[in-house]
PDB file of C-alpha atoms in Angstrom:
ATOM      1  CA  MET A   1      94.598 114.687 120.574  1.00 59.00           C
ATOM      2  CA  ILE A   2      94.783 111.175 119.184  1.00 63.00           C
ATOM      3  CA  GLU A   3      93.886 108.147 121.265  1.00 61.00           C
ATOM      4  CA  LYS A   4      96.802 105.650 121.280  1.00 62.00           C
ATOM      5  CA  PRO A   5      98.213 106.304 117.797  1.00 63.00           C
ATOM      6  CA  GLU A   6     100.009 103.309 116.302  1.00 63.00           C
ATOM      7  CA  VAL A   7     102.643 105.587 114.802  1.00 62.00           C
ATOM      8  CA  PRO A   8     103.499 109.210 115.571  1.00 59.00           C
ATOM      9  CA  PRO A   9     101.248 111.519 113.540  1.00 59.00           C
ATOM     10  CA  GLU A  10     102.699 113.473 110.620  1.00 64.00           C
ATOM     11  CA  GLU A  11     101.436 116.664 112.219  1.00 62.00           C
ATOM     12  CA  GLY A  12     100.814 117.273 115.835  1.00 61.00           C
ATOM     13  CA  SER A  13     102.919 116.898 118.891  1.00 64.00           C
ATOM     14  CA  ASP A  14     105.282 114.604 120.727  1.00 66.00           C
ATOM     15  CA  LEU A  15     103.263 114.963 123.935  1.00 68.00           C
ATOM     16  CA  SER A  16     100.958 112.350 125.429  1.00 69.00           C
ATOM     17  CA  ALA A  17      98.110 112.382 127.913  1.00 69.00           C
ATOM     18  CA  VAL A  18      98.703 109.967 130.769  1.00 69.00           C
ATOM     19  CA  GLY A  19      97.804 109.720 134.400  1.00 70.00           C
ATOM     20  CA  LEU A  20      95.091 111.487 136.305  1.00 77.00           C
ATOM     21  CA  TYR A  21      92.469 113.965 135.176  1.00 83.00           C
ATOM     22  CA  VAL A  22      90.496 116.581 137.082  1.00 86.00           C
ATOM     23  CA  LEU A  23      87.418 117.412 135.020  1.00 85.00           C
ATOM     24  CA  SER A  24      85.127 120.393 135.270  1.00 83.00           C
ATOM     25  CA  ALA A  25      81.366 119.971 135.080  1.00 84.00           C
ATOM     26  CA  ASN A  26      81.277 121.058 131.424  1.00 83.00           C
ATOM     27  CA  ALA A  27      83.474 118.084 130.506  1.00 86.00           C
ATOM     28  CA  TRP A  28      80.686 115.702 131.474  1.00 88.00           C
ATOM     29  CA  SER A  29      78.141 117.346 129.174  1.00 89.00           C
ATOM     30  CA  ILE A  30      80.651 117.119 126.331  1.00 89.00           C
ATOM     31  CA  LEU A  31      81.346 113.457 127.130  1.00 88.00           C
ATOM     32  CA  GLU A  32      77.599 112.717 126.941  1.00 89.00           C
ATOM     33  CA  LYS A  33      77.579 114.099 123.371  1.00 89.00           C
ATOM     34  CA  THR A  34      80.875 112.549 122.276  1.00 87.00           C
ATOM     35  CA  PRO A  35      80.434 109.819 119.669  1.00 86.00           C
ATOM     36  CA  ALA A  36      82.276 106.532 119.943  1.00 85.00           C
ATOM     37  CA  GLY A  37      85.858 106.814 118.720  1.00 78.00           C
ATOM     38  CA  ALA A  38      88.756 104.377 118.770  1.00 75.00           C
ATOM     39  CA  TRP A  39      87.691 100.766 119.396  1.00 77.00           C
ATOM     40  CA  GLY A  40      84.026 101.832 119.313  1.00 83.00           C
ATOM     41  CA  ARG A  41      84.272 103.491 122.726  1.00 84.00           C
ATOM     42  CA  ILE A  42      83.815 107.046 123.924  1.00 84.00           C
ATOM     43  CA  GLN A  43      87.319 108.428 124.352  1.00 83.00           C
ATOM     44  CA  LEU A  44      88.187 110.982 127.019  1.00 85.00           C
ATOM     45  CA  THR A  45      90.794 112.428 124.653  1.00 84.00           C
ATOM     46  CA  ASP A  46      88.032 113.283 122.156  1.00 86.00           C
ATOM     47  CA  ALA A  47      86.137 115.175 124.863  1.00 87.00           C
ATOM     48  CA  ILE A  48      89.305 117.008 125.957  1.00 88.00           C
ATOM     49  CA  ALA A  49      89.978 117.981 122.332  1.00 88.00           C
ATOM     50  CA  GLU A  50      86.419 119.334 122.144  1.00 89.00           C
ATOM     51  CA  LEU A  51      86.947 121.344 125.346  1.00 89.00           C
ATOM     52  CA  ILE A  52      90.033 122.900 123.744  1.00 90.00           C
ATOM     53  CA  GLU A  53      88.106 123.564 120.527  1.00 92.00           C
ATOM     54  CA  GLN A  54      85.410 125.389 122.557  1.00 91.00           C
ATOM     55  CA  ASN A  55      88.125 127.490 124.269  1.00 92.00           C
ATOM     56  CA  HIS A  56      87.605 125.966 127.703  1.00 89.00           C
ATOM     57  CA  GLN A  57      90.630 126.042 129.959  1.00 89.00           C
ATOM     58  CA  VAL A  58      92.630 122.815 129.775  1.00 88.00           C
ATOM     59  CA  ASP A  59      95.810 122.700 131.829  1.00 87.00           C
ATOM     60  CA  ALA A  60      98.613 120.190 131.577  1.00 84.00           C
ATOM     61  CA  VAL A  61     101.836 119.471 133.398  1.00 83.00           C
ATOM     62  CA  GLN A  62     104.830 118.370 131.380  1.00 82.00           C
ATOM     63  CA  MET A  63     106.695 115.643 133.192  1.00 78.00           C
ATOM     64  CA  ALA A  64     110.203 114.381 132.890  1.00 83.00           C
ATOM     65  CA  GLY A  65     111.204 110.755 132.953  1.00 84.00           C
ATOM     66  CA  ARG A  66     110.684 107.590 131.046  1.00 86.00           C
ATOM     67  CA  ILE A  67     107.205 106.593 129.906  1.00 84.00           C
ATOM     68  CA  PHE A  68     106.065 102.988 129.513  1.00 86.00           C
ATOM     69  CA  ASN A  69     102.935 101.905 127.686  1.00 84.00           C
ATOM     70  CA  CYS A  70     101.459  99.610 130.332  1.00 84.00           C
ATOM     71  CA  GLY A  71      98.473  98.987 128.088  1.00 82.00           C
ATOM     72  CA  ARG A  72     100.735  96.618 126.134  1.00 88.00           C
ATOM     73  CA  LYS A  73     102.264  93.499 127.632  1.00 94.00           C
ATOM     74  CA  LEU A  74     105.857  94.365 126.671  1.00 95.00           C
ATOM     75  CA  GLY A  75     105.510  97.915 128.050  1.00 92.00           C
ATOM     76  CA  TYR A  76     104.137  96.576 131.320  1.00 94.00           C
ATOM     77  CA  MET A  77     107.051  94.144 131.657  1.00 96.00           C
ATOM     78  CA  GLN A  78     109.559  96.913 130.845  1.00 96.00           C
ATOM     79  CA  ALA A  79     108.013  99.155 133.498  1.00 95.00           C
ATOM     80  CA  PHE A  80     108.073  96.365 136.071  1.00 96.00           C
ATOM     81  CA  VAL A  81     111.767  95.664 135.422  1.00 97.00           C
ATOM     82  CA  ALA A  82     112.721  99.357 135.444  1.00 97.00           C
ATOM     83  CA  TYR A  83     110.904  99.875 138.748  1.00 95.00           C
ATOM     84  CA  GLY A  84     112.382  96.701 140.227  1.00 97.00           C
ATOM     85  CA  LEU A  85     115.923  97.744 139.321  1.00 97.00           C
ATOM     86  CA  ARG A  86     115.612 101.126 141.029  1.00 96.00           C
ATOM     87  CA  ASN A  87     113.748  99.865 144.095  1.00 97.00           C
ATOM     88  CA  PRO A  88     115.844 100.793 147.152  1.00 97.00           C
ATOM     89  CA  GLU A  89     114.911  97.657 149.072  1.00 97.00           C
ATOM     90  CA  PHE A  90     115.101  94.995 146.356  1.00 97.00           C
ATOM     91  CA  GLY A  91     116.972  96.630 143.435  1.00 97.00           C
ATOM     92  CA  ASP A  92     120.345  94.942 143.936  1.00 98.00           C
ATOM     93  CA  ALA A  93     118.846  91.492 144.511  1.00 98.00           C
ATOM     94  CA  PHE A  94     116.476  91.982 141.558  1.00 98.00           C
ATOM     95  CA  LYS A  95     119.389  92.929 139.274  1.00 97.00           C
ATOM     96  CA  ALA A  96     121.349  89.862 140.413  1.00 98.00           C
ATOM     97  CA  SER A  97     118.315  87.679 139.726  1.00 97.00           C
ATOM     98  CA  ILE A  98     117.946  89.088 136.210  1.00 97.00           C
ATOM     99  CA  LYS A  99     121.640  88.553 135.498  1.00 97.00           C
ATOM    100  CA  GLU A 100     121.309  84.958 136.673  1.00 97.00           C
ATOM    101  CA  LEU A 101     118.323  84.388 134.391  1.00 96.00           C
ATOM    102  CA  LEU A 102     120.141  85.916 131.405  1.00 95.00           C
ATOM    103  CA  ASN A 103     123.157  83.661 131.919  1.00 95.00           C
ATOM    104  CA  LYS A 104     121.079  80.451 131.728  1.00 87.00           C
TER     105      LYS A 104
END
């Protein structure tokens, strides 16, 4: 597992870890021993990789749909617009508003 790679790794996977985590007690002891990683911080992904290395059970659910990187300003704005467009209450009005802004 690689924490927020800038480019896709040469080897590895096209999967990402996002969302919520349910951690077992042994994850906490591994986190306590995990050295600082990316950005000088302890990374949960490093601890999860260590759990896998130690043959602990790590389950994942593969999801379908579009993913936005809300840790970046552009990704957050893209997610906001995508959600706004599909919102049942405001979607049509939101789309009209965007069209109006684009035509200025």
